[in-house]
Amino acid sequence: MIHAAKNPVGTALVSQLIYGALTKHFNAVHVRWRAEDDVVAASALPRTEAEADAFRAVPTGPTQTVPTIYCPNHSNWFDGYLCMVLARSVFHHEQYLMMEEKNLARYRFFTWAGCFGVDRDDGRAAIASLDYAVGILRDHPERGMYIFPQGTMVPNERRPLRLYSGVARLAQRVGRVRVVPMAFRYEYLQEQRPDVFVTIGAGRLVAGGDAPRATTAWLGDAITSELDTLTLDVTAERLTAFTTVLRGKGGIDRTFDRLASRARRESRRLTHGG
């Protein structure tokens, strides 16, 4: 398997790549959470485009007593990038991300930011990845790991969600870990580029004695609930509870609006002789 190869320089380079890609392709990233201990105070979140560059200066987040596994749905190529943004801009922890081995082999530089590989088609390799993940999390409450329990990209509307049991087995072996369901949704609203909406559900403490089947069933229901609620809120435009953590550079629509505004100001100036 491919191990993570975290280092400060590599992490900074990957962060710049991720930041540039997201600001180029999206209007903004918006986050809503329920469990207050999962995130830093809202006042610490970026409010302007300058503040949104959270990759260069990351303040210390809240103290955790157990490591955390974050489990979003997986519907888009950019999902992994979003996890990195959440780790650096919202959760402020040392992040790791489980990534499909064949894709990580193509883009190995992601190991610099904490990605490691898993091959679910090879039982022995999958066990090796599980052993490796246990070593990352056990006795390291400052760490957060992102895993897509669906294992592959699936449309948001497909039901029922089918999850692998890897998250539950990992949590059981770590012995004491918090599992947090999340939902991602990409939506075109009033801008040329889509907005991204993220909801962070209430976490559940999983202990070594908890049955993997029960944990997997709970997680599937929790992610489904987050997805369904997020879909209803976005389509109804109930967005006041979301905090914008990253803003894009804007599309040609914004450029046109700026040029039109400038032209109107110049026209008024000439009309009034000033």
XYZ file of N, CA and C in Angstrom:
822
model
N 0.835 -1.196 0.000
C 0.000 0.000 0.000
C 0.872 1.250 0.000
N 0.279 2.360 -0.372
C 0.988 3.639 -0.391
C 0.731 4.358 0.926
N 1.796 4.681 1.636
C 1.688 5.355 2.931
C 1.659 6.874 2.742
N 1.132 7.564 3.737
C 1.229 9.024 3.768
C 2.680 9.420 3.982
N 3.068 10.534 3.390
C 4.439 11.038 3.521
C 4.377 12.521 3.846
N 3.740 12.838 4.965
C 3.498 14.234 5.309
C 4.792 14.976 5.584
N 4.859 16.193 5.063
C 5.963 17.096 5.354
C 5.464 18.513 5.138
N 5.996 19.493 5.858
C 5.462 20.859 5.800
C 5.499 21.479 4.409
N 6.602 21.295 3.695
C 6.721 21.900 2.366
C 5.726 21.262 1.406
N 5.667 19.937 1.421
C 4.738 19.246 0.539
C 3.297 19.586 0.845
N 2.967 19.665 2.126
C 1.606 20.018 2.514
C 1.241 21.409 2.018
N 2.178 22.346 2.126
C 1.924 23.711 1.651
C 1.692 23.734 0.145
N 2.471 22.954 -0.599
C 2.312 22.906 -2.055
C 0.957 22.319 -2.444
N 0.587 21.221 -1.803
C -0.704 20.605 -2.099
C -1.844 21.541 -1.705
N -1.695 22.235 -0.593
C -2.718 23.181 -0.162
C -2.920 24.283 -1.187
N -1.832 24.780 -1.747
C -1.941 25.813 -2.774
C -2.663 25.282 -4.005
N -2.372 24.046 -4.381
C -3.051 23.422 -5.516
C -4.547 23.323 -5.254
N -4.900 22.864 -4.070
C -6.308 22.695 -3.718
C -7.022 24.040 -3.661
N -6.396 25.004 -2.993
C -6.997 26.336 -2.880
C -7.230 26.938 -4.262
N -6.222 26.847 -5.136
C -6.353 27.403 -6.475
C -7.452 26.739 -7.277
N -7.557 25.418 -7.175
C -8.577 24.695 -7.935
C -9.982 25.044 -7.460
N -10.176 25.097 -6.158
C -11.511 25.377 -5.636
C -11.944 26.811 -5.912
N -11.033 27.763 -5.767
C -11.405 29.155 -6.036
C -11.633 29.390 -7.525
N -11.041 28.567 -8.364
C -11.238 28.690 -9.812
C -12.573 28.098 -10.252
N -12.964 26.981 -9.673
C -14.116 26.230 -10.174
C -15.417 26.501 -9.430
N -15.355 27.122 -8.233
C -16.571 27.294 -7.442
C -16.755 28.739 -7.002
N -18.018 29.105 -6.815
C -18.322 30.439 -6.320
C -17.943 30.576 -4.851
N -18.283 29.554 -4.048
C -17.970 29.601 -2.618
C -18.228 28.238 -1.996
N -17.633 28.048 -0.823
C -17.873 26.853 -0.009
C -18.522 27.306 1.294
N -19.669 26.719 1.620
C -20.439 27.109 2.801
C -20.592 25.902 3.727
N -20.462 26.136 5.030
C -20.482 25.037 6.000
C -21.502 25.319 7.099
N -22.207 24.268 7.491
C -23.115 24.339 8.642
C -22.804 23.166 9.565
N -22.730 23.430 10.860
C -22.447 22.362 11.809
C -23.455 22.398 12.944
N -23.528 21.280 13.648
C -24.440 21.170 14.785
C -23.671 20.980 16.083
N -22.633 20.163 16.056
C -21.860 19.882 17.271
C -20.795 20.950 17.433
N -20.965 21.841 18.407
C -20.084 22.994 18.536
C -18.647 22.610 18.848
N -18.442 21.452 19.476
C -17.071 21.072 19.809
C -16.308 20.565 18.597
N -16.968 20.454 17.455
C -16.295 19.962 16.254
C -15.479 21.042 15.562
N -15.768 22.299 15.844
C -15.178 23.368 15.058
C -14.695 24.488 15.969
N -13.900 25.383 15.399
C -13.484 26.569 16.126
C -14.659 27.529 16.197
N -14.529 28.550 17.018
C -15.603 29.531 17.140
C -15.883 30.178 15.795
N -17.141 30.520 15.568
C -17.516 31.110 14.287
C -16.736 32.386 14.009
N -16.377 33.125 15.059
C -15.635 34.369 14.873
C -14.250 34.133 14.298
N -13.738 32.894 14.420
C -12.401 32.589 13.911
C -12.423 32.160 12.457
N -13.627 31.923 11.903
C -13.708 31.491 10.520
C -13.493 32.679 9.588
N -12.970 32.448 8.382
C -12.690 33.532 7.445
C -13.970 34.202 6.959
N -13.947 35.525 6.910
C -15.109 36.282 6.457
C -14.854 37.000 5.135
N -13.606 37.149 4.741
C -13.276 37.830 3.502
C -12.404 36.923 2.662
N -12.185 37.307 1.398
C -11.347 36.498 0.523
C -9.924 36.425 1.050
N -9.442 37.519 1.649
C -8.078 37.499 2.191
C -7.984 36.531 3.363
N -8.994 36.566 4.227
C -8.982 35.672 5.383
C -9.169 34.218 4.977
N -9.784 33.993 3.815
C -10.081 32.624 3.396
C -8.847 31.831 3.024
N -7.715 32.494 2.891
C -6.486 31.759 2.586
C -5.976 31.113 3.871
N -6.721 30.140 4.333
C -6.421 29.506 5.622
C -5.303 28.491 5.523
N -4.732 28.328 4.334
C -3.679 27.340 4.164
C -2.322 27.860 4.628
N -2.192 29.162 4.762
C -0.872 29.716 5.090
C -0.700 29.925 6.597
N -1.801 30.178 7.290
C -1.699 30.438 8.730
C -2.915 29.833 9.408
N -2.715 28.720 10.050
C -3.823 27.987 10.648
C -3.765 28.107 12.164
N -4.732 28.754 12.802
C -4.728 28.845 14.257
C -5.029 27.498 14.889
N -4.742 27.401 16.171
C -4.981 26.156 16.886
C -6.465 25.985 17.156
N -6.972 24.786 16.884
C -8.377 24.485 17.092
C -8.638 23.989 18.500
N -9.855 23.541 18.761
C -10.220 23.088 20.092
C -9.495 21.803 20.451
N -9.298 21.602 21.738
C -8.621 20.400 22.206
C -9.560 19.206 22.099
N -9.081 18.118 21.486
C -9.864 16.905 21.362
C -9.331 15.872 22.341
N -10.220 15.046 22.844
C -9.801 13.988 23.758
C -9.704 12.641 23.071
N -10.307 12.512 21.886
C -10.224 11.284 21.097
C -10.035 11.669 19.638
N -9.444 10.793 18.823
C -9.345 11.083 17.388
C -10.723 11.018 16.744
N -10.822 11.535 15.532
C -12.114 11.613 14.850
C -12.002 11.060 13.438
N -13.020 10.322 13.028
C -13.159 9.873 11.641
C -14.335 10.629 11.040
N -14.086 11.386 9.983
C -15.125 12.159 9.303
C -15.572 11.392 8.066
N -16.895 11.251 7.922
C -17.447 10.370 6.890
C -18.459 11.111 6.017
N -18.026 11.724 4.924
C -18.960 12.367 4.007
C -19.457 11.396 2.931
N -20.561 11.780 2.290
C -20.961 11.083 1.072
C -19.940 11.387 -0.023
N -19.983 10.628 -1.099
C -18.984 10.792 -2.166
C -19.708 10.863 -3.502
N -19.824 12.082 -4.051
C -20.554 12.263 -5.308
C -19.785 13.057 -6.343
N -18.603 13.569 -5.984
C -17.932 14.512 -6.870
C -16.420 14.357 -6.767
N -15.732 14.639 -7.877
C -14.276 14.543 -7.938
C -13.608 15.460 -6.918
N -14.263 16.568 -6.566
C -13.665 17.554 -5.664
C -13.870 17.220 -4.186
N -14.510 16.120 -3.867
C -14.809 15.812 -2.465
C -13.552 15.760 -1.595
N -12.493 15.150 -2.109
C -11.251 15.079 -1.336
C -10.672 16.453 -1.063
N -10.775 17.345 -2.053
C -10.307 18.714 -1.855
C -11.095 19.389 -0.733
N -12.413 19.157 -0.717
C -13.237 19.757 0.329
C -12.806 19.286 1.710
N -12.443 18.020 1.815
C -11.983 17.501 3.109
C -10.756 18.264 3.590
N -9.843 18.565 2.670
C -8.641 19.306 3.043
C -8.996 20.724 3.497
N -9.961 21.351 2.827
C -10.398 22.688 3.234
C -11.000 22.646 4.637
N -11.838 21.654 4.895
C -12.443 21.535 6.222
C -11.385 21.311 7.291
N -10.403 20.483 6.983
C -9.349 20.192 7.960
C -8.577 21.444 8.328
N -8.284 22.274 7.331
C -7.436 23.441 7.564
C -8.226 24.684 7.960
N -9.478 24.817 7.478
C -10.234 26.044 7.708
C -11.260 25.935 8.821
N -11.680 24.716 9.156
C -12.760 24.540 10.123
C -12.318 23.726 11.332
N -11.814 22.512 11.116
C -11.506 21.626 12.237
C -10.137 21.891 12.857
N -9.196 22.331 12.057
C -7.868 22.694 12.561
C -7.178 21.535 13.276
N -7.122 20.419 12.596
C -6.437 19.257 13.151
C -5.415 18.729 12.142
N -4.690 17.728 12.551
C -3.738 17.070 11.654
C -4.514 16.065 10.806
N -4.618 16.331 9.497
C -5.534 15.558 8.681
C -4.865 14.396 7.943
N -5.657 13.341 7.765
C -5.301 12.196 6.927
C -6.532 11.831 6.108
N -6.296 11.284 4.924
C -7.413 10.939 4.050
C -7.133 9.612 3.367
N -8.095 8.698 3.450
C -7.983 7.412 2.766
C -8.418 7.593 1.314
N -7.548 7.210 0.380
C -7.775 7.437 -1.041
C -7.587 6.137 -1.806
N -8.369 5.945 -2.841
C -8.250 4.735 -3.639
C -6.822 4.592 -4.169
N -6.254 3.424 -3.963
C -4.837 3.194 -4.257
C -4.461 3.533 -5.697
N -5.278 3.122 -6.653
C -4.931 3.337 -8.057
C -4.899 4.821 -8.407
N -5.754 5.611 -7.778
C -5.733 7.055 -8.024
C -4.557 7.718 -7.320
N -4.258 7.267 -6.117
C -3.125 7.838 -5.391
C -1.815 7.515 -6.095
N -1.740 6.367 -6.747
C -0.536 6.014 -7.498
C -0.307 6.982 -8.653
N -1.380 7.529 -9.207
C -1.266 8.497 -10.305
C -0.890 9.880 -9.791
N -1.352 10.226 -8.613
C -1.127 11.561 -8.047
C -0.473 11.407 -6.677
N 0.708 10.863 -6.677
C 1.368 10.481 -5.435
C 1.692 11.674 -4.540
N 1.754 12.856 -5.117
C 2.092 14.032 -4.313
C 1.041 14.311 -3.237
N -0.160 13.734 -3.367
C -1.162 13.918 -2.324
C -0.748 13.261 -1.012
N 0.204 12.325 -1.070
C 0.699 11.726 0.180
C 1.350 12.776 1.064
N 1.875 13.840 0.458
C 2.520 14.901 1.236
C 1.533 15.578 2.185
N 0.244 15.539 1.844
C -0.782 16.192 2.657
C -1.552 15.196 3.518
N -1.074 13.956 3.604
C -1.699 12.996 4.504
C -2.565 11.939 3.857
N -2.571 11.850 2.521
C -3.351 10.805 1.861
C -2.599 9.478 1.891
N -3.328 8.397 2.078
C -2.748 7.059 1.998
C -3.718 6.158 1.242
N -3.207 5.050 0.719
C -3.978 4.256 -0.216
C -4.747 3.102 0.396
N -5.812 2.701 -0.313
C -6.567 1.501 0.037
C -7.011 0.828 -1.259
N -6.876 -0.483 -1.306
C -7.328 -1.279 -2.446
C -8.376 -2.254 -1.933
N -9.643 -1.907 -2.099
C -10.720 -2.732 -1.555
C -10.922 -4.023 -2.343
N -10.326 -4.114 -3.526
C -10.457 -5.330 -4.328
C -9.451 -6.400 -3.928
N -8.511 -6.042 -3.090
C -7.484 -6.970 -2.624
C -7.617 -7.078 -1.107
N -8.118 -8.212 -0.634
C -8.392 -8.371 0.787
C -7.184 -8.136 1.664
N -6.037 -8.681 1.265
C -4.824 -8.524 2.075
C -4.381 -7.065 2.107
N -4.463 -6.394 0.950
C -4.078 -4.982 0.896
C -5.036 -4.123 1.716
N -6.318 -4.460 1.686
C -7.297 -3.697 2.456
C -7.030 -3.821 3.954
N -6.647 -5.019 4.398
C -6.315 -5.217 5.811
C -5.076 -4.412 6.188
N -4.096 -4.362 5.271
C -2.889 -3.574 5.529
C -3.235 -2.096 5.695
N -4.148 -1.599 4.868
C -4.568 -0.198 4.987
C -5.291 0.040 6.303
N -6.107 -0.931 6.718
C -6.811 -0.811 7.990
C -5.825 -0.783 9.153
N -4.834 -1.666 9.122
C -3.802 -1.675 10.169
C -3.077 -0.334 10.225
N -2.771 0.198 9.052
C -2.055 1.472 8.972
C -2.903 2.599 9.557
N -4.195 2.613 9.221
C -5.093 3.654 9.721
C -5.235 3.583 11.239
N -5.272 2.369 11.782
C -5.336 2.207 13.238
C -4.127 2.861 13.889
N -2.949 2.643 13.320
C -1.733 3.227 13.867
C -1.725 4.742 13.814
N -2.352 5.302 12.800
C -2.427 6.761 12.688
C -3.294 7.351 13.798
N -4.423 6.726 14.072
C -5.409 7.318 14.976
C -5.215 6.969 16.444
N -4.792 5.768 16.721
C -4.743 5.328 18.119
C -3.795 6.207 18.938
N -4.297 6.716 20.051
C -3.521 7.565 20.971
C -3.116 8.898 20.346
N -3.843 9.339 19.317
C -3.550 10.635 18.687
C -4.847 11.442 18.553
N -5.333 12.028 19.638
C -6.588 12.785 19.581
C -6.512 14.035 18.715
N -5.310 14.477 18.399
C -5.162 15.676 17.568
C -5.367 15.387 16.086
N -5.592 14.131 15.735
C -5.691 13.760 14.326
C -7.138 13.517 13.898
N -7.405 13.868 12.646
C -8.697 13.585 12.043
C -8.481 12.848 10.736
N -9.302 11.853 10.472
C -9.163 11.057 9.251
C -10.456 11.142 8.448
N -10.322 11.314 7.140
C -11.470 11.412 6.247
C -11.568 10.134 5.427
N -12.734 9.517 5.482
C -12.980 8.278 4.752
C -14.342 8.386 4.073
N -14.400 7.996 2.806
C -15.671 7.947 2.081
C -16.220 6.527 2.201
N -17.161 6.297 3.106
C -17.599 4.919 3.363
C -18.331 4.264 2.202
N -18.796 5.062 1.223
C -19.413 4.461 0.042
C -18.371 3.807 -0.864
N -17.131 4.260 -0.758
C -16.045 3.636 -1.494
C -15.894 4.082 -2.925
N -16.915 4.679 -3.504
C -16.857 5.143 -4.881
C -17.846 6.290 -5.041
N -17.721 7.050 -6.126
C -18.629 8.175 -6.345
C -20.015 7.673 -6.741
N -21.019 8.211 -6.061
C -22.409 7.806 -6.261
C -23.272 9.065 -6.272
N -24.258 9.180 -7.168
C -25.139 10.354 -7.151
C -25.804 10.547 -5.792
N -25.957 11.803 -5.401
C -26.512 12.116 -4.079
C -27.898 11.520 -3.848
N -28.685 11.405 -4.920
C -30.078 10.996 -4.760
C -30.257 9.479 -4.695
N -29.215 8.705 -4.904
C -29.375 7.254 -4.903
C -29.623 6.741 -3.484
N -30.663 5.910 -3.360
C -31.008 5.316 -2.084
C -31.286 3.825 -2.288
N -31.007 2.993 -1.292
C -30.346 3.355 -0.040
C -28.845 3.530 -0.232
N -28.216 4.263 0.679
C -26.762 4.369 0.653
C -26.166 3.010 1.016
N -25.191 2.601 0.252
C -24.516 1.332 0.527
C -23.102 1.644 1.006
N -22.819 1.274 2.241
C -21.534 1.593 2.851
C -20.708 0.335 3.056
N -19.397 0.481 2.889
C -18.476 -0.556 3.328
C -18.403 -0.511 4.856
N -17.978 -1.601 5.448
C -17.904 -1.679 6.913
C -16.555 -1.225 7.458
N -15.682 -0.709 6.575
C -14.327 -0.366 7.002
C -14.263 0.666 8.108
N -15.117 1.693 8.043
C -15.106 2.729 9.085
C -15.431 2.117 10.438
N -16.453 1.282 10.481
C -16.855 0.666 11.746
C -15.768 -0.254 12.288
N -15.128 -1.008 11.415
C -14.064 -1.917 11.861
C -12.836 -1.130 12.333
N -12.562 -0.028 11.642
C -11.459 0.829 12.068
C -11.749 1.412 13.446
N -12.953 1.937 13.629
C -13.327 2.527 14.915
C -13.240 1.496 16.034
N -13.700 0.285 15.764
C -13.652 -0.778 16.768
C -12.216 -1.085 17.173
N -11.315 -1.115 16.205
C -9.933 -1.465 16.502
C -9.176 -0.324 17.177
N -9.518 0.909 16.840
C -8.876 2.039 17.525
C -9.251 2.009 19.002
N -10.480 1.610 19.285
C -10.898 1.416 20.673
C -11.751 2.520 21.234
N -11.488 3.735 20.847
C -12.274 4.877 21.320
C -12.058 6.003 20.323
N -13.055 6.260 19.508
C -12.923 7.244 18.437
C -14.297 7.843 18.157
N -14.297 9.076 17.720
C -15.548 9.739 17.362
C -15.761 9.618 15.857
N -16.952 9.244 15.453
C -17.314 9.129 14.040
C -18.339 10.212 13.729
N -18.053 11.026 12.710
C -18.894 12.181 12.391
C -19.436 12.054 10.968
N -20.760 12.009 10.797
C -21.345 11.988 9.450
C -21.359 13.387 8.849
N -21.149 13.465 7.540
C -21.184 14.754 6.850
C -21.894 14.577 5.511
N -22.304 15.697 4.924
C -22.934 15.678 3.606
C -22.380 16.817 2.763
N -22.101 16.522 1.495
C -21.639 17.512 0.523
C -22.706 17.642 -0.572
N -22.947 18.872 -1.008
C -23.850 19.096 -2.132
C -23.318 20.246 -2.983
N -23.328 20.052 -4.296
C -22.873 21.056 -5.260
C -24.108 21.574 -5.986
N -24.276 22.900 -5.986
C -25.520 23.459 -6.502
C -25.270 24.776 -7.237
N -25.882 24.911 -8.418
C -25.879 26.196 -9.115
C -27.024 27.046 -8.564
N -26.690 28.240 -8.087
C -27.706 29.135 -7.553
C -27.775 30.405 -8.400
N -27.275 31.509 -7.882
C -27.384 32.785 -8.582
C -26.090 33.205 -9.262
N -25.128 32.317 -9.327
C -23.829 32.665 -9.886
C -23.489 31.753 -11.064
N -22.492 32.201 -11.855
C -22.068 31.403 -13.003
C -21.480 30.069 -12.564
N -20.792 30.080 -11.430
C -20.153 28.873 -10.925
C -20.947 28.303 -9.754
N -20.872 27.009 -9.543
C -21.671 26.400 -8.477
C -21.158 26.738 -7.086
N -22.052 26.661 -6.131
C -21.694 26.769 -4.722
C -21.622 25.363 -4.129
N -20.813 25.227 -3.088
C -20.692 23.950 -2.384
C -21.250 24.124 -0.976
N -22.103 23.196 -0.577
C -22.698 23.233 0.754
C -22.290 21.980 1.522
N -21.862 22.196 2.757
C -21.386 21.110 3.615
C -22.147 21.157 4.932
N -22.658 20.024 5.368
C -23.228 19.946 6.709
C -22.439 18.926 7.522
N -22.219 19.270 8.771
C -21.471 18.416 9.693
C -22.452 17.931 10.755
N -22.683 16.637 10.785
C -23.649 16.084 11.717
C -23.075 15.878 13.103
N -23.923 15.456 14.010
C -23.498 15.169 15.378
C -22.703 13.867 15.402
N -21.536 13.914 16.037
C -20.682 12.742 16.088
C -21.154 11.716 17.103
N -20.629 10.509 16.953
C -20.952 9.411 17.868
C -19.653 8.776 18.341
N -19.542 8.589 19.637
C -18.363 7.940 20.189
C -18.503 6.429 20.022
N -17.530 5.823 19.342
C -17.541 4.381 19.104
C -16.427 3.750 19.925
N -16.766 2.724 20.672
C -15.799 2.035 21.526
C -15.476 0.661 20.957
N -14.466 0.043 21.524
C -14.004 -1.235 21.015
C -15.034 -2.338 21.074
N -15.988 -2.243 21.997
C -16.989 -3.287 22.128
C -18.194 -3.121 21.229
N -18.258 -2.032 20.463
C -19.412 -1.785 19.601
C -19.352 -2.669 18.355
N -20.485 -3.236 17.990
C -20.547 -4.135 16.837
C -20.428 -3.347 15.539
N -19.533 -3.743 14.628
C -19.377 -3.029 13.359
C -20.669 -2.925 12.560
N -21.491 -3.969 12.588
C -22.731 -3.924 11.807
C -23.647 -2.812 12.309
N -23.748 -2.670 13.616
C -24.604 -1.624 14.183
C -24.047 -0.238 13.883
N -22.728 -0.090 13.973
C -22.111 1.204 13.676
C -22.314 1.577 12.218
N -22.158 0.611 11.314
C -22.350 0.876 9.887
C -23.789 1.266 9.592
N -24.741 0.582 10.226
C -26.155 0.912 10.023
C -26.453 2.324 10.509
N -25.942 2.673 11.698
C -26.145 4.037 12.207
C -25.538 5.060 11.258
N -24.323 4.803 10.780
C -23.643 5.764 9.920
C -24.397 5.958 8.614
N -24.893 4.875 8.025
C -25.673 5.005 6.799
C -26.907 5.855 7.003
N -27.612 5.626 8.110
C -28.805 6.427 8.408
C -28.437 7.888 8.657
N -27.315 8.114 9.348
C -26.915 9.486 9.689
C -26.515 10.274 8.446
N -25.739 9.663 7.548
C -25.351 10.360 6.318
C -26.579 10.616 5.454
N -27.480 9.640 5.370
C -28.711 9.822 4.600
C -29.519 10.990 5.142
N -29.636 11.079 6.456
C -30.375 12.178 7.076
C -29.730 13.521 6.761
N -28.394 13.577 6.851
C -27.692 14.821 6.521
C -27.929 15.211 5.063
N -27.849 14.236 4.165
C -28.053 14.510 2.741
C -29.470 15.004 2.468
N -30.455 14.322 3.032
C -31.845 14.692 2.778
C -32.159 16.078 3.325
N -31.681 16.363 4.528
C -31.914 17.682 5.121
C -31.211 18.767 4.322
N -29.987 18.487 3.895
C -29.237 19.463 3.109
C -29.934 19.749 1.790
N -30.433 18.715 1.127
C -31.139 18.903 -0.139
C -32.366 19.784 0.045
N -33.148 19.519 1.079
C -34.344 20.317 1.340
C -33.993 21.771 1.627
N -32.962 21.993 2.426
C -32.598 23.357 2.806
C -32.038 24.146 1.629
N -31.215 23.501 0.807
C -30.633 24.211 -0.335
C -31.700 24.521 -1.376
N -32.552 23.559 -1.691
C -33.581 23.804 -2.703
C -34.597 24.839 -2.236
N -34.819 24.927 -0.922
C -35.717 25.950 -0.379
C -34.984 27.254 -0.081
N -33.667 27.272 -0.326
C -32.815 28.437 -0.083
C -32.857 28.886 1.376
N -32.884 27.917 2.276
C -32.744 28.211 3.708
C -31.252 28.125 4.044
N -30.552 29.211 3.831
C -29.091 29.178 3.860
C -28.475 30.054 4.948
N -29.281 30.665 5.784
C -28.737 31.614 6.760
C -27.844 30.944 7.800
N -28.015 29.659 8.030
C -27.212 28.972 9.051
C -25.830 28.580 8.547
N -25.562 28.779 7.264
C -24.270 28.400 6.700
C -23.262 29.539 6.843
N -22.032 29.165 7.092
C -20.920 30.114 7.141
C -20.027 29.884 5.930
N -19.689 30.945 5.220
C -18.816 30.835 4.052
C -17.370 30.744 4.510
N -16.700 29.663 4.156
C -15.313 29.457 4.582
C -14.324 29.640 3.439
N -14.823 29.721 2.214
C -13.932 29.923 1.072
C -14.722 30.587 -0.038
N -14.141 31.622 -0.652
C -14.801 32.313 -1.756
C -13.981 32.164 -3.024
N -14.688 31.937 -4.129
C -14.029 31.803 -5.414
C -13.644 33.145 -6.001
N -12.951 33.081 -7.116
C -12.476 34.299 -7.766
C -13.568 34.982 -8.577
N -14.662 34.297 -8.823
C -15.742 34.880 -9.601
C -15.618 34.556 -11.072
N -16.750 34.448 -11.740
C -16.770 34.127 -13.159
C -16.865 35.361 -14.019
N -17.147 35.139 -15.293
C -17.228 36.262 -16.225
C -18.426 37.146 -15.912
N -19.433 36.584 -15.220
C -20.587 37.400 -14.844
C -20.179 38.526 -13.906
N -19.310 38.211 -12.941
C -18.842 39.253 -12.021
C -17.964 40.264 -12.746
N -17.139 39.776 -13.664
C -16.297 40.690 -14.443
C -17.158 41.654 -15.240
N -18.208 41.135 -15.885
C -19.113 41.980 -16.657
C -19.805 42.995 -15.757
N -20.251 42.555 -14.573
C -20.920 43.479 -13.651
C -19.988 44.613 -13.234
N -18.718 44.287 -12.977
C -17.759 45.328 -12.585
C -17.527 46.313 -13.724
N -17.390 45.789 -14.946
C -17.175 46.669 -16.096
C -18.394 47.552 -16.348
N -19.586 46.969 -16.216
C -20.805 47.749 -16.431
C -20.935 48.848 -15.384
N -20.613 48.522 -14.138
C -20.677 49.517 -13.071
C -19.677 50.638 -13.313
N -18.489 50.273 -13.758
C -17.471 51.282 -14.044
C -17.912 52.182 -15.193
N -18.547 51.577 -16.209
C -19.012 52.364 -17.353
C -20.105 53.341 -16.935
N -20.994 52.911 -16.052
C -22.062 53.807 -15.586
C -21.489 54.972 -14.797
N -20.502 54.691 -13.951
C -19.881 55.775 -13.181
C -19.192 56.765 -14.106
N -18.514 56.252 -15.123
C -17.823 57.139 -16.059
C -18.822 57.968 -16.857
N -19.953 57.350 -17.224
C -20.981 58.080 -17.969
C -21.558 59.212 -17.133
N -21.810 58.941 -15.845
C -22.339 59.992 -14.969
C -21.323 61.110 -14.792
N -20.055 60.738 -14.707
C -19.019 61.756 -14.528
C -18.969 62.683 -15.731
N -19.037 62.100 -16.936
C -18.978 62.917 -18.145
C -20.233 63.770 -18.300
N -21.381 63.195 -17.925
C -22.645 63.923 -18.048
C -22.662 65.157 -17.160
N -22.067 65.021 -15.983
C -22.062 66.125 -15.030
C -20.802 66.980 -15.145
N -20.019 66.685 -16.158
C -18.857 67.520 -16.411
C -17.751 67.379 -15.416
N -17.765 66.325 -14.685
C -16.742 66.171 -13.657
C -15.751 65.121 -13.929
